[in-house]
Each structure stands twice: as C-alpha cells, then as structure tokens.
mmCIF file of C-alpha atoms in Angstrom:
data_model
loop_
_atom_site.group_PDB
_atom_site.id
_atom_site.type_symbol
_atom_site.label_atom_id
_atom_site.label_comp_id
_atom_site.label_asym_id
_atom_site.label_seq_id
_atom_site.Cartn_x
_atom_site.Cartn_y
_atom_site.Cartn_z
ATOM 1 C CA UNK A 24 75.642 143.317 28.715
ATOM 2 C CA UNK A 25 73.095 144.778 26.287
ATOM 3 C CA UNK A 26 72.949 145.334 23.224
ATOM 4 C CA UNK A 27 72.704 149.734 22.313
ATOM 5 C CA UNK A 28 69.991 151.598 21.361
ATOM 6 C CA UNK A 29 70.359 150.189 17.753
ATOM 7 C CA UNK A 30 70.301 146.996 18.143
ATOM 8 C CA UNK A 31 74.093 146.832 17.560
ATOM 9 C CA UNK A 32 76.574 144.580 19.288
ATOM 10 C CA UNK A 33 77.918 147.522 21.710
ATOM 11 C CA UNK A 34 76.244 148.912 24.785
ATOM 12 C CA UNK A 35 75.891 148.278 28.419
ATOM 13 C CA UNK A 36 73.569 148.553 31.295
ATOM 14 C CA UNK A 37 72.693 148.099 34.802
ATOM 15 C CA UNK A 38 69.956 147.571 36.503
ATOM 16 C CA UNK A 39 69.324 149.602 39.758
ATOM 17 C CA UNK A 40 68.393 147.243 42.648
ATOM 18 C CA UNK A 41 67.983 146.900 46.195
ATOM 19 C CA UNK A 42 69.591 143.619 47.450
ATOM 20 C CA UNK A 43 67.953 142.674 50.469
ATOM 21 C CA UNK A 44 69.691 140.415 52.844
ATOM 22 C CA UNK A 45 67.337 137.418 53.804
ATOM 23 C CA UNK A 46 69.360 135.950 56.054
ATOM 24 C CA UNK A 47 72.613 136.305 57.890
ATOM 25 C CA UNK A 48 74.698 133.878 59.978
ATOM 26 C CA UNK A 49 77.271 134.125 62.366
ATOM 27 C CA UNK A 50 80.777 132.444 61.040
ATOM 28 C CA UNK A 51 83.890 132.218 62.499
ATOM 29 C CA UNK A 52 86.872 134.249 60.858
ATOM 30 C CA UNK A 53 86.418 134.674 57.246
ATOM 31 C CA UNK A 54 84.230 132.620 54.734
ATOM 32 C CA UNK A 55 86.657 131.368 51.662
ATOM 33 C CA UNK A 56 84.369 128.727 50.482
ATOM 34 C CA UNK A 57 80.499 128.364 50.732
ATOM 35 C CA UNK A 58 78.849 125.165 48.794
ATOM 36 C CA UNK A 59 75.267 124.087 49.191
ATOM 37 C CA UNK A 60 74.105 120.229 49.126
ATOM 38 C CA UNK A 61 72.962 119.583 45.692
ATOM 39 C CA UNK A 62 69.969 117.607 46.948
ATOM 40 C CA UNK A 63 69.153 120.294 49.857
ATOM 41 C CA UNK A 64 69.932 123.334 49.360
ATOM 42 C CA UNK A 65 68.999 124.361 52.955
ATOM 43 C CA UNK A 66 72.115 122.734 54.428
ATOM 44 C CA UNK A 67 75.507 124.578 53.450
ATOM 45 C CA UNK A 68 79.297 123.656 54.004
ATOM 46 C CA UNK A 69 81.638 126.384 54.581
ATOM 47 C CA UNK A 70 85.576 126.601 54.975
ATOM 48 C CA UNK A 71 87.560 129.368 56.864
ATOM 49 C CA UNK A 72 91.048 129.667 57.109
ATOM 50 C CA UNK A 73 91.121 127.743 59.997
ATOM 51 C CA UNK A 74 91.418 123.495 59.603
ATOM 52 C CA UNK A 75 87.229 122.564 60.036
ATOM 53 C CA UNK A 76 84.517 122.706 57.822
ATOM 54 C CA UNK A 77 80.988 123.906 59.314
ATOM 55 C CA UNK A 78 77.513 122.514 58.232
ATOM 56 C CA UNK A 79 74.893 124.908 58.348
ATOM 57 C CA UNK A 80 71.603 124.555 58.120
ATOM 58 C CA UNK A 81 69.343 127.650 57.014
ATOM 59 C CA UNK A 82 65.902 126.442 58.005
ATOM 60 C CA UNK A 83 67.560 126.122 61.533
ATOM 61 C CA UNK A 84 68.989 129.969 61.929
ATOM 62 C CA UNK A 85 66.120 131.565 59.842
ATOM 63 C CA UNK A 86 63.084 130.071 62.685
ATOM 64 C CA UNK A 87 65.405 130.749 65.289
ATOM 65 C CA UNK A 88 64.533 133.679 67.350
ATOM 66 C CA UNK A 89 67.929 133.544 69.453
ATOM 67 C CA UNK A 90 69.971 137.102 68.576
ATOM 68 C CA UNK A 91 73.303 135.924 69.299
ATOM 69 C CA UNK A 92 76.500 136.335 67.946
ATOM 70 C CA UNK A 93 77.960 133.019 68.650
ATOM 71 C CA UNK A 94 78.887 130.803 65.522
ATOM 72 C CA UNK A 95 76.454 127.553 65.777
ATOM 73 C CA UNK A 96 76.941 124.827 62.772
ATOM 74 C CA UNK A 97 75.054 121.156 62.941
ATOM 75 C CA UNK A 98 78.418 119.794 62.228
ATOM 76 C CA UNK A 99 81.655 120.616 62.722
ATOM 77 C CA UNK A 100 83.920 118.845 60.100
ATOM 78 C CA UNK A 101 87.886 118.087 62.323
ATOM 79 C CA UNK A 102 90.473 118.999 59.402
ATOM 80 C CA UNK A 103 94.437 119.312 58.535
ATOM 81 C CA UNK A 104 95.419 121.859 56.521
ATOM 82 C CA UNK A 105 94.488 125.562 57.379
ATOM 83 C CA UNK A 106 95.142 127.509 53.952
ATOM 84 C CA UNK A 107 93.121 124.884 51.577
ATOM 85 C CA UNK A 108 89.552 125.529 50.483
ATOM 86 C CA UNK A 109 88.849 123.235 48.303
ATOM 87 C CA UNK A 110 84.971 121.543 48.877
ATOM 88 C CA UNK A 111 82.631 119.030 47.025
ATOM 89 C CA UNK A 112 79.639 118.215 47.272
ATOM 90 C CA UNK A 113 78.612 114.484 45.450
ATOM 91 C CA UNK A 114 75.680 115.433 43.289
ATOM 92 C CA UNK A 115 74.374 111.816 43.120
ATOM 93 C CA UNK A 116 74.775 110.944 46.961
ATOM 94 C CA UNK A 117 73.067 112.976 49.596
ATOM 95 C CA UNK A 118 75.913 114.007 52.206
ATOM 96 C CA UNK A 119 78.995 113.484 49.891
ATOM 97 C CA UNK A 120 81.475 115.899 50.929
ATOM 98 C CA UNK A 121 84.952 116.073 49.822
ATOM 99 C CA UNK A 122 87.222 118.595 51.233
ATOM 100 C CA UNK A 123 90.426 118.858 50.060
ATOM 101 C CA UNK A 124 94.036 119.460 52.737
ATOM 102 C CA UNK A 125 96.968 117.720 52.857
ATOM 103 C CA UNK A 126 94.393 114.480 53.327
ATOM 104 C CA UNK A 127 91.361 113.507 51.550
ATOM 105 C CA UNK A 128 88.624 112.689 54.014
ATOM 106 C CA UNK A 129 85.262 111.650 52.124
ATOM 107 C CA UNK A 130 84.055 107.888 53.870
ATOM 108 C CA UNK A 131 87.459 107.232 54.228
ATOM 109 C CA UNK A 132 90.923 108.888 53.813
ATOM 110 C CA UNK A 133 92.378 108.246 50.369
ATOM 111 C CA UNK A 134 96.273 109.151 50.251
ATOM 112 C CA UNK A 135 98.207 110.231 47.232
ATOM 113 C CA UNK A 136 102.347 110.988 47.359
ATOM 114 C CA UNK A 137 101.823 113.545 50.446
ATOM 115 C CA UNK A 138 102.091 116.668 48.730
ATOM 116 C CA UNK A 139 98.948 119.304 49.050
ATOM 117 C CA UNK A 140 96.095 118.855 47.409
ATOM 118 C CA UNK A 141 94.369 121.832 47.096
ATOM 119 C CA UNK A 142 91.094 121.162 44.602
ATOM 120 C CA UNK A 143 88.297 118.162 44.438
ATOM 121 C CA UNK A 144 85.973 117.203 42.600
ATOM 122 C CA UNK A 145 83.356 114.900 41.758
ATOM 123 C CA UNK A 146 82.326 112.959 38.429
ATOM 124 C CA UNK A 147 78.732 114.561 37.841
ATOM 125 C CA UNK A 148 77.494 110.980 37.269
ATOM 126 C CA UNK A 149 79.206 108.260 38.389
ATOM 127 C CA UNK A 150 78.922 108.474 42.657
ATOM 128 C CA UNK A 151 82.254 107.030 43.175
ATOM 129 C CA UNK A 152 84.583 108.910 40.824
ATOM 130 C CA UNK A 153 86.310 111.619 42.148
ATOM 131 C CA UNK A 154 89.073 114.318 40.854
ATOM 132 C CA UNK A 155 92.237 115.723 42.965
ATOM 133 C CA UNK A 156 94.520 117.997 41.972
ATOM 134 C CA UNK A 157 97.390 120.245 43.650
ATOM 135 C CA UNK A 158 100.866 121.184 44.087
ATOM 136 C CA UNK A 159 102.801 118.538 42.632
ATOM 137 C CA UNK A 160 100.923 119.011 39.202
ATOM 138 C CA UNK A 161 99.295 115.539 38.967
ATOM 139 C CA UNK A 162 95.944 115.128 38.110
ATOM 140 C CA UNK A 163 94.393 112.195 40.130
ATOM 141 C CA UNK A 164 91.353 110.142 39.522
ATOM 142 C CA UNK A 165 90.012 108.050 42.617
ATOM 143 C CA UNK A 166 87.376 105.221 42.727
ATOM 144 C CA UNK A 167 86.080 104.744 46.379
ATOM 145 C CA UNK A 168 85.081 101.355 45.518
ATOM 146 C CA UNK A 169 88.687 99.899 44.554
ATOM 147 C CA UNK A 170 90.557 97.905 47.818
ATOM 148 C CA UNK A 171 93.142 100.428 47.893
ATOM 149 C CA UNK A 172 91.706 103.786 48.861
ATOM 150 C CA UNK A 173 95.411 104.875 49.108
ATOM 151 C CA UNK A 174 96.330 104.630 45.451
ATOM 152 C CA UNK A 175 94.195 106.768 42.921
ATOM 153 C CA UNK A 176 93.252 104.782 40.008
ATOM 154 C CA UNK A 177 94.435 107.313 37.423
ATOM 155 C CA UNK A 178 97.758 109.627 37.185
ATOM 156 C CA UNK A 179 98.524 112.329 34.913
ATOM 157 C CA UNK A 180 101.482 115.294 34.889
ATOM 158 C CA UNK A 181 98.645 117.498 33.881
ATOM 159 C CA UNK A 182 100.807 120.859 33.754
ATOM 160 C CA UNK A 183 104.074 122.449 34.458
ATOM 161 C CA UNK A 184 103.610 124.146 37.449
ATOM 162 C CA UNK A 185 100.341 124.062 40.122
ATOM 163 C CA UNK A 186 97.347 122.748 39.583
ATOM 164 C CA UNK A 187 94.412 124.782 41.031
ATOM 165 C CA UNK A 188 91.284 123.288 39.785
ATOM 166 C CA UNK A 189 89.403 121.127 38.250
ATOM 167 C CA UNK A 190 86.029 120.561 36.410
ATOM 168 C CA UNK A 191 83.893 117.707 35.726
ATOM 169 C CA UNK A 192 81.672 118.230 32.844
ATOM 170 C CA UNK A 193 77.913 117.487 33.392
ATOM 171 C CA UNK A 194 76.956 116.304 29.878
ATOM 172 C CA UNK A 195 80.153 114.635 28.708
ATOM 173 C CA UNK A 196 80.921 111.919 31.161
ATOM 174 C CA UNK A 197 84.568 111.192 29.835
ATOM 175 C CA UNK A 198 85.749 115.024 29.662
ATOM 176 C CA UNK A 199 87.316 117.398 32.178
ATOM 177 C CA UNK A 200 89.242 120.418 32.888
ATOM 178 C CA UNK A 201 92.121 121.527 34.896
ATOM 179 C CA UNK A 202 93.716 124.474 35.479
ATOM 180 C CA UNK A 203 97.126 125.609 36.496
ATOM 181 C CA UNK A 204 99.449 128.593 37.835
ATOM 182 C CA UNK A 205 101.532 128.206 33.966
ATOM 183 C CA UNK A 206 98.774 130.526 33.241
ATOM 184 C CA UNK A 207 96.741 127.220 31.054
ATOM 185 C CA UNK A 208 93.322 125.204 30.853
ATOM 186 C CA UNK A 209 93.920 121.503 29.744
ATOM 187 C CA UNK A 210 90.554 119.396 28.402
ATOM 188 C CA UNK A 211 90.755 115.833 28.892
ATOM 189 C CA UNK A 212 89.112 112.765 28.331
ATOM 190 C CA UNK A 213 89.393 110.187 31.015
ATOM 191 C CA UNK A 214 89.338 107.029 28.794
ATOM 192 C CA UNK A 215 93.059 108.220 27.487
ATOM 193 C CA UNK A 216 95.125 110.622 29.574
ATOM 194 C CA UNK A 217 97.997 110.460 27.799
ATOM 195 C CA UNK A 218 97.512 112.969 26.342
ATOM 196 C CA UNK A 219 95.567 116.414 26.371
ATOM 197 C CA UNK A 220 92.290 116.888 24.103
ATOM 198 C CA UNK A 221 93.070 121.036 23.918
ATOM 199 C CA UNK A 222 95.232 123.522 25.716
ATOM 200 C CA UNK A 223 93.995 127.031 26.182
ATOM 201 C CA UNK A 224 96.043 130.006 26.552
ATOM 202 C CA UNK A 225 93.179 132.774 26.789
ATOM 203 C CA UNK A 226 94.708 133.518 30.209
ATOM 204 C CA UNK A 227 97.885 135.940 31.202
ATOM 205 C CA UNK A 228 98.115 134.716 34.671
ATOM 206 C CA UNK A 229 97.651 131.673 36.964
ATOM 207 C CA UNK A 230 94.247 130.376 36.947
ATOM 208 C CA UNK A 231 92.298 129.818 39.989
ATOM 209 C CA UNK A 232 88.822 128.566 39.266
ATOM 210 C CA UNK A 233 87.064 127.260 36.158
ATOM 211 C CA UNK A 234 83.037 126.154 35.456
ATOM 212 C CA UNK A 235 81.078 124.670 33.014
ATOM 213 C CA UNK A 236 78.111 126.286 31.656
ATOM 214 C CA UNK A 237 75.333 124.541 33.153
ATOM 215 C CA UNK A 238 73.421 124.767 29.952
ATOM 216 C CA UNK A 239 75.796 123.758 27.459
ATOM 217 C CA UNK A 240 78.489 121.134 27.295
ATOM 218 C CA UNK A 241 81.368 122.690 25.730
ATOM 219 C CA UNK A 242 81.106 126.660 27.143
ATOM 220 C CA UNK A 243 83.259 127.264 30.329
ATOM 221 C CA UNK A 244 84.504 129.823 32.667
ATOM 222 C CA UNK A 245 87.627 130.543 34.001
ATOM 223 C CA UNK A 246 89.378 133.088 36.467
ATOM 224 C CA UNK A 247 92.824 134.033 37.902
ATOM 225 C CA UNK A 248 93.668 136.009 40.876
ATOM 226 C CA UNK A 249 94.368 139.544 38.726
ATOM 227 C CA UNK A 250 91.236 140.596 38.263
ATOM 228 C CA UNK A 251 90.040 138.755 34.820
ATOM 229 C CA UNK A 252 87.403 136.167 34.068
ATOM 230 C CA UNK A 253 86.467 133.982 30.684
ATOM 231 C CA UNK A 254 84.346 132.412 28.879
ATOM 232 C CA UNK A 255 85.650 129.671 26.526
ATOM 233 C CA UNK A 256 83.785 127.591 24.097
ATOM 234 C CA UNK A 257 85.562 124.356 23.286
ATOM 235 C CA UNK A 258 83.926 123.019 20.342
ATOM 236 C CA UNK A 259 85.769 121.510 17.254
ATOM 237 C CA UNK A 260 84.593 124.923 14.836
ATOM 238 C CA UNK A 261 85.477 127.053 17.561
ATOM 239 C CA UNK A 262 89.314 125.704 18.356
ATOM 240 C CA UNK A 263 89.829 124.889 14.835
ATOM 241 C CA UNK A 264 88.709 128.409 13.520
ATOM 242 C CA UNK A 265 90.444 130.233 11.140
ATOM 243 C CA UNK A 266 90.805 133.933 11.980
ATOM 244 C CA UNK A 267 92.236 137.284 10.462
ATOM 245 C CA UNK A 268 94.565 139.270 11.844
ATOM 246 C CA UNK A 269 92.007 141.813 13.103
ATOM 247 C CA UNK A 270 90.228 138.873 15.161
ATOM 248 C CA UNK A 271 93.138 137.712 16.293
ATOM 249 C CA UNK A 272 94.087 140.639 18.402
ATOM 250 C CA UNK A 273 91.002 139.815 20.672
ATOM 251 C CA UNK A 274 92.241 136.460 21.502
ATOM 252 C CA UNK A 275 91.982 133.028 20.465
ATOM 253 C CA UNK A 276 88.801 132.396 18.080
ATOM 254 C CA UNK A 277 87.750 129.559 21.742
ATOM 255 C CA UNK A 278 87.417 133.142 23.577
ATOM 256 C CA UNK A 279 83.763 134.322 23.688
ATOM 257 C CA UNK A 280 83.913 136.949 26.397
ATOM 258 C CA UNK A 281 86.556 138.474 28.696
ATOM 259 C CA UNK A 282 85.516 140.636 31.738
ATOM 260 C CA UNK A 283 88.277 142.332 33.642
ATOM 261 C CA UNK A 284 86.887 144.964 35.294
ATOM 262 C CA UNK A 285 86.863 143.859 39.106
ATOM 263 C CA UNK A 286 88.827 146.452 40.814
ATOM 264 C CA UNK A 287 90.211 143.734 43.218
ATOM 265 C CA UNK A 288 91.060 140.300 43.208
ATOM 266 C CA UNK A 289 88.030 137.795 42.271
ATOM 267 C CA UNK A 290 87.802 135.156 44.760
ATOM 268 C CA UNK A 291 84.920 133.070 43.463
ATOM 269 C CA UNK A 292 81.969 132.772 40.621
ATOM 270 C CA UNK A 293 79.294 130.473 40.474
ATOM 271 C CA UNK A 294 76.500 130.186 37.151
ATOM 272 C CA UNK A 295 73.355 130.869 37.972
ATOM 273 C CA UNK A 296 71.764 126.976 37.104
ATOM 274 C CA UNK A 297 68.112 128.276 35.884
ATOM 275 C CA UNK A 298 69.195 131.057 33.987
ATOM 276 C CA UNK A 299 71.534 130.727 31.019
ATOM 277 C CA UNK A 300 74.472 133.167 30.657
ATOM 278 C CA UNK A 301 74.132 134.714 34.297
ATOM 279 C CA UNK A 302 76.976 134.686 36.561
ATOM 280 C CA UNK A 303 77.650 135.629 40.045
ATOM 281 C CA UNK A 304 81.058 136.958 41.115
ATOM 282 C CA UNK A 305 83.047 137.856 44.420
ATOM 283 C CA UNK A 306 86.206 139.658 45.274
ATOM 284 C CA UNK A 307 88.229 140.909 47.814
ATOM 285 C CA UNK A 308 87.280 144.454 47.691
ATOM 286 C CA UNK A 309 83.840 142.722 49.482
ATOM 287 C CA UNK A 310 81.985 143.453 46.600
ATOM 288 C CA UNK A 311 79.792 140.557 44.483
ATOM 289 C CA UNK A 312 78.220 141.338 41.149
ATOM 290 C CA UNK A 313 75.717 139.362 38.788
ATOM 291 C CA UNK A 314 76.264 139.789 35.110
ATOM 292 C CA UNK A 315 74.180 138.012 32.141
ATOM 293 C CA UNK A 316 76.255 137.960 28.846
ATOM 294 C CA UNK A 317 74.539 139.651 26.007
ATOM 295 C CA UNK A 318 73.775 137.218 22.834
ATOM 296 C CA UNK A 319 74.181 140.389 20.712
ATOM 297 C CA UNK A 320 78.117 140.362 22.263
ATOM 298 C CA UNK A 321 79.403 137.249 21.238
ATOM 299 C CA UNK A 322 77.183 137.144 18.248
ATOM 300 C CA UNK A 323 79.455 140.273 17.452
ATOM 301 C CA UNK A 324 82.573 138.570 19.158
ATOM 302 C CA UNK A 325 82.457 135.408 16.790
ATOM 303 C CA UNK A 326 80.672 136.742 13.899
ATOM 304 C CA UNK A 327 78.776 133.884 13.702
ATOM 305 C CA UNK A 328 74.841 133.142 12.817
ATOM 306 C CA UNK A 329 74.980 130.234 14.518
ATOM 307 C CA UNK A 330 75.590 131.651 18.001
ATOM 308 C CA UNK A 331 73.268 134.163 17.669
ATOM 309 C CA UNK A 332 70.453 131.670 17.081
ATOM 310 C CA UNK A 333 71.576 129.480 19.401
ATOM 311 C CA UNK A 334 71.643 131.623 22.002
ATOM 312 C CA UNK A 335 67.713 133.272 21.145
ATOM 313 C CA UNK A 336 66.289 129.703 21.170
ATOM 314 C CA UNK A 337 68.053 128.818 24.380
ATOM 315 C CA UNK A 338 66.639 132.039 25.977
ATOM 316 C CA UNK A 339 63.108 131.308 24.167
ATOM 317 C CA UNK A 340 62.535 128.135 26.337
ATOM 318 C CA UNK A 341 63.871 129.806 29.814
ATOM 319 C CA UNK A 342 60.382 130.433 31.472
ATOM 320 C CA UNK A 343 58.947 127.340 30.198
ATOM 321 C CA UNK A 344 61.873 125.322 31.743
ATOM 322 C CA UNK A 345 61.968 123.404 28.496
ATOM 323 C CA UNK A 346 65.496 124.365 27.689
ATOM 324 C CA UNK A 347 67.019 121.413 25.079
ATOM 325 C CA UNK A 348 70.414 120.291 25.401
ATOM 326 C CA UNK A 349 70.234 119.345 21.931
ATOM 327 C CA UNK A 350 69.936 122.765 20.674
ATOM 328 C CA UNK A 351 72.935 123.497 22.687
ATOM 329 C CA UNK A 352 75.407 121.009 21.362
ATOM 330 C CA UNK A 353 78.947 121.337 19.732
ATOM 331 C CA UNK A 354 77.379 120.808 16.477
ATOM 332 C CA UNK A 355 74.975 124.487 16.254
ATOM 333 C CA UNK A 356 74.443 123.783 12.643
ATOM 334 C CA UNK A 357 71.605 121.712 14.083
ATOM 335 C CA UNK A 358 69.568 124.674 15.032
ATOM 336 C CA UNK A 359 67.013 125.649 12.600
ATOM 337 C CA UNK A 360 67.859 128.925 10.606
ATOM 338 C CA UNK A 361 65.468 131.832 11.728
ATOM 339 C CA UNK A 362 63.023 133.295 9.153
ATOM 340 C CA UNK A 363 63.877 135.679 6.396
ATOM 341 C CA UNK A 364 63.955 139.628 7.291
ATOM 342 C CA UNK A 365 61.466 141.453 5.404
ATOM 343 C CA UNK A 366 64.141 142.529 3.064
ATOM 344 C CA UNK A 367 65.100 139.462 2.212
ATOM 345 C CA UNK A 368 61.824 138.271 1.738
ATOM 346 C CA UNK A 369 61.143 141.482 -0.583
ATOM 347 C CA UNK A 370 64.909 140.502 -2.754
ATOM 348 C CA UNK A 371 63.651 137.070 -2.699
ATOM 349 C CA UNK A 372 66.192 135.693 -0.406
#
C-alpha cells in the first residue's frame, strides 16, 4: 500500500513485474509446507500429503544438467501421519528439524497423551526448547535435555477448541503465541502459564498460522482459512487504548492492518527478514502475492505520531542494514520527535 497522490493515508498501487522462475524441482504430489535451514538456505525441507518429509538441496538440482522428471531429495524423512504439515527448523542447531504427526521425531521421539499434534516450534534461543500444539488444545513445552523425553516439561489448556499454531518470539525469550479454531490468539509468557498475558479477537474464523515481525518484538501476523490476514501490535498502549466509537468499528485499537482480499483460501505467509513490512502470501487459487504495508496506512489506522516515526526511521536504516531494535520497542515514545514543518517553525511551534 501507498500512500495517494496527496500524501494522504488512502491509495494503492502495484508494481508491474516479471517474476522469473530461477529454479524448479520435481516434487511428489503437492507441496503443503516448504522451510529452508536457517543456517543454509540452500538445503530445504518439504511436506506433501503423503507421511515423509524430503530434503532438498538447491545447489544440487540447479548444476545438474539431468532433465528428468523424477522427484530426487538428499533425504527422505520415514513419517506417521499423512494430513499434518507442521515443520521446524532449530535456528541455533544446524539440522534441527521438527516435524510434527501423531509423533514427534526430532533426535528422539518425545510422546505427549496420543492425540495429533499438528504445529511445532522452536524457542528462537534456547536449542533445546521446543513448542507443540494440536487437537486436544494443550499447549506443550519440551526440553530435549530432561530424562524423560516422553513427558513435556510444561502443560497448558491454551484454548477451547484446536490449537493450530504457535509462535516463538525472537526478541522476548519468555513470550509466545498460539492460535486456535475458537477463532483467538493467546500471548503467553513461559515463566507463568497459568494464565494468558492477552487474548485477541481481531479474527472471525479459526486461525491457521501466525508470525512475528522479524523487526519488531510485539507486531504479528495472523491468518485463517477464509481468506483474511492481520497484523496485530501487542504493546501495553496499543491493548490498553482507549477508542471512540468511530474507531471502534474497524476493530480492536491491537489491529493495525487487515487484508482480505485473496479470492481463495490462503495457505501460507512468510515476512520477508531484510525488509520491514513486506510479506509474501499463498493460496489455493495457485496464486502468491508480496505486499509491503504502507507507514502512511497505519499511521492513518492508529492516528498515532508515534507509529508514523517509528516506522520512517525503521525504513531510514534498511539499506544500511543498521536497523535498531531499540527504535522498534513497545515503548515508541523513545523515538526522537521529527523536526518542525515549516509552518510550525513560521507559528513558532
């Protein structure tokens, strides 16, 4: 989104582009999950409908001259379940990977009450912390170095109905998300999971998948099956605001954006981790789009100085690759105010 001609909060715009495919490779059946290894992002996990997970490795298929149409991993992961996607990769130990089924198979198989499990995840800094959720509506938090691998360290009822995902957050080492078919995102903070830090309700229908900004610790994403995605902010002014009634009708004041213009369902999204505010999305009418949210948007959407500013300095330090997490904190009074227009400079403001 951009802003219009005027410099206003509302316009729009796309960029014609070619998109040139660099590379393809031959899979078998359908491809419902694609993650690349954090440390080496040549090798790539994938999961099908059917039980195993394939390892490919790009460098391999892009200097091969073979033209074949035969399906040729480096690994071929044995599985369970058929209909589960869920896959992690550990981003502090090369060759990690988590896949979630009725078992858990990282070194070893860890166990829970035998119900699906249908998401992992791992802690984003501690290597042997890991996240399961599922069917049964627990949230479960594993430690591969306790002597019982079949007992998960940590149990929560985390909603009332499925649990489809859950979310590690990269800054904040304690907090997390889930998300659930009731149609709710819970934040919680490992160190007391009794009970939940926030509940969001931004959502109409069950949610499938949910992100943290990799730029910011408390701005999130989250999508269900019917066609809508958002973008939360979690922080204390943000939950806490007060709003009129005229705010209120565009949701909660946590609610930065909304898109729900996908024609079909959206399968999967991924943030771009270089570029702040850019987003990739799937869906099932084979279609995949890349959006960047507009700073004018949500300066609009909140009403808020802070935001805006917050937002121009991030994008000030992209190409420099000197973004600062500081600047992008919970607390945006922090940021520096910009410097006075020329009329206020002229009324003396």
């Amino acid at each position: 989104l951009q802003p219009d001609n005027n410099g206003g909060p509302f316009g729009s715009g796309f960029i014609k582009r070619e998109i040139k495919v660099d590379l393809k490779i031959n899979h078998e059946g359908e491809v419902r999950r694609a993650r690349y290894m954090p440390q080496n992002s040549q090798i790539i996990a994938t999961k099908t409908s059917l039980p195993d997970v394939l390892i490919f490795n790009i460098g391999t298929h892009r200097t091969s001259t073979a033209h074949t149409t035969e399906c040729n991993p480096i690994l071929r992961l044995k599985g369970y379940a058929t209909e589960i996607y869920g896959l992690s990769w550990n981003p502090n130990t090369e060759g990690d990977l988590l896949r979630a089924g009725i078992n858990l198979d990282p070194l070893s198989t860890c166990k829970g009450d035998g119900k699906v499990v249908e998401v992992v995840a791992w802690h984003c800094e501690k290597e042997e912390i890991f996240g399961s959720v599922g069917d049964d509506q627990p949230l479960m938090i594993w430690d591969t170095r306790t002597n019982n691998i079949f007992e998960p360290g940590l149990t929560v009822n985390a909603h009332t109905d499925n649990v489809n995902c859950i979310a590690f957050n990269p800054f904040l080492e304690y907090t997390l998300l889930t998300g659930s078919a009731d149609k709710t995102l819970a934040l919680w903070d490992l160190r007391n999971l009794s009970v939940k830090l926030a509940t969001f309700e931004s959502h109409k229908h069950a949610i499938s998948r949910a992100e943290w900004l990799p730029q910011c610790k408390t701005i999130f994403a989250s999508s269900n099956p019917n066609e809508q995605l958002c973008i939360l902010d979690f922080s204390q002014g943000q939950i806490y605001q007060q709003q009129t009634p005229i705010n209120a009708e565009d949701g909660p004041p946590e609610l930065l954006y909304i898109y729900d213009r996908h024609a079909a369902k959206i399968s999967d999204f991924s943030w771009n981790p270089n570029k702040p505010f850019v987003i990739c999305f799937v869906s099932d009418d084979k279609k995949a789009q890349v959006w960047q949210i507009g700073i004018f948007y949500l300066y609009y959407r909140n009403n808020s100085e802070k935001y805006f500013f917050c937002f121009h300095r991030l994008n000030e330090h992209i190409d420099n690759d000197d973004i600062s997490m500081e600047a992008m904190s919970g607390d945006r009074g922090e940021i520096a105010p910009p410097p006075p227009t020329a009329n206020a400079a002229a009324n003396g403001s």
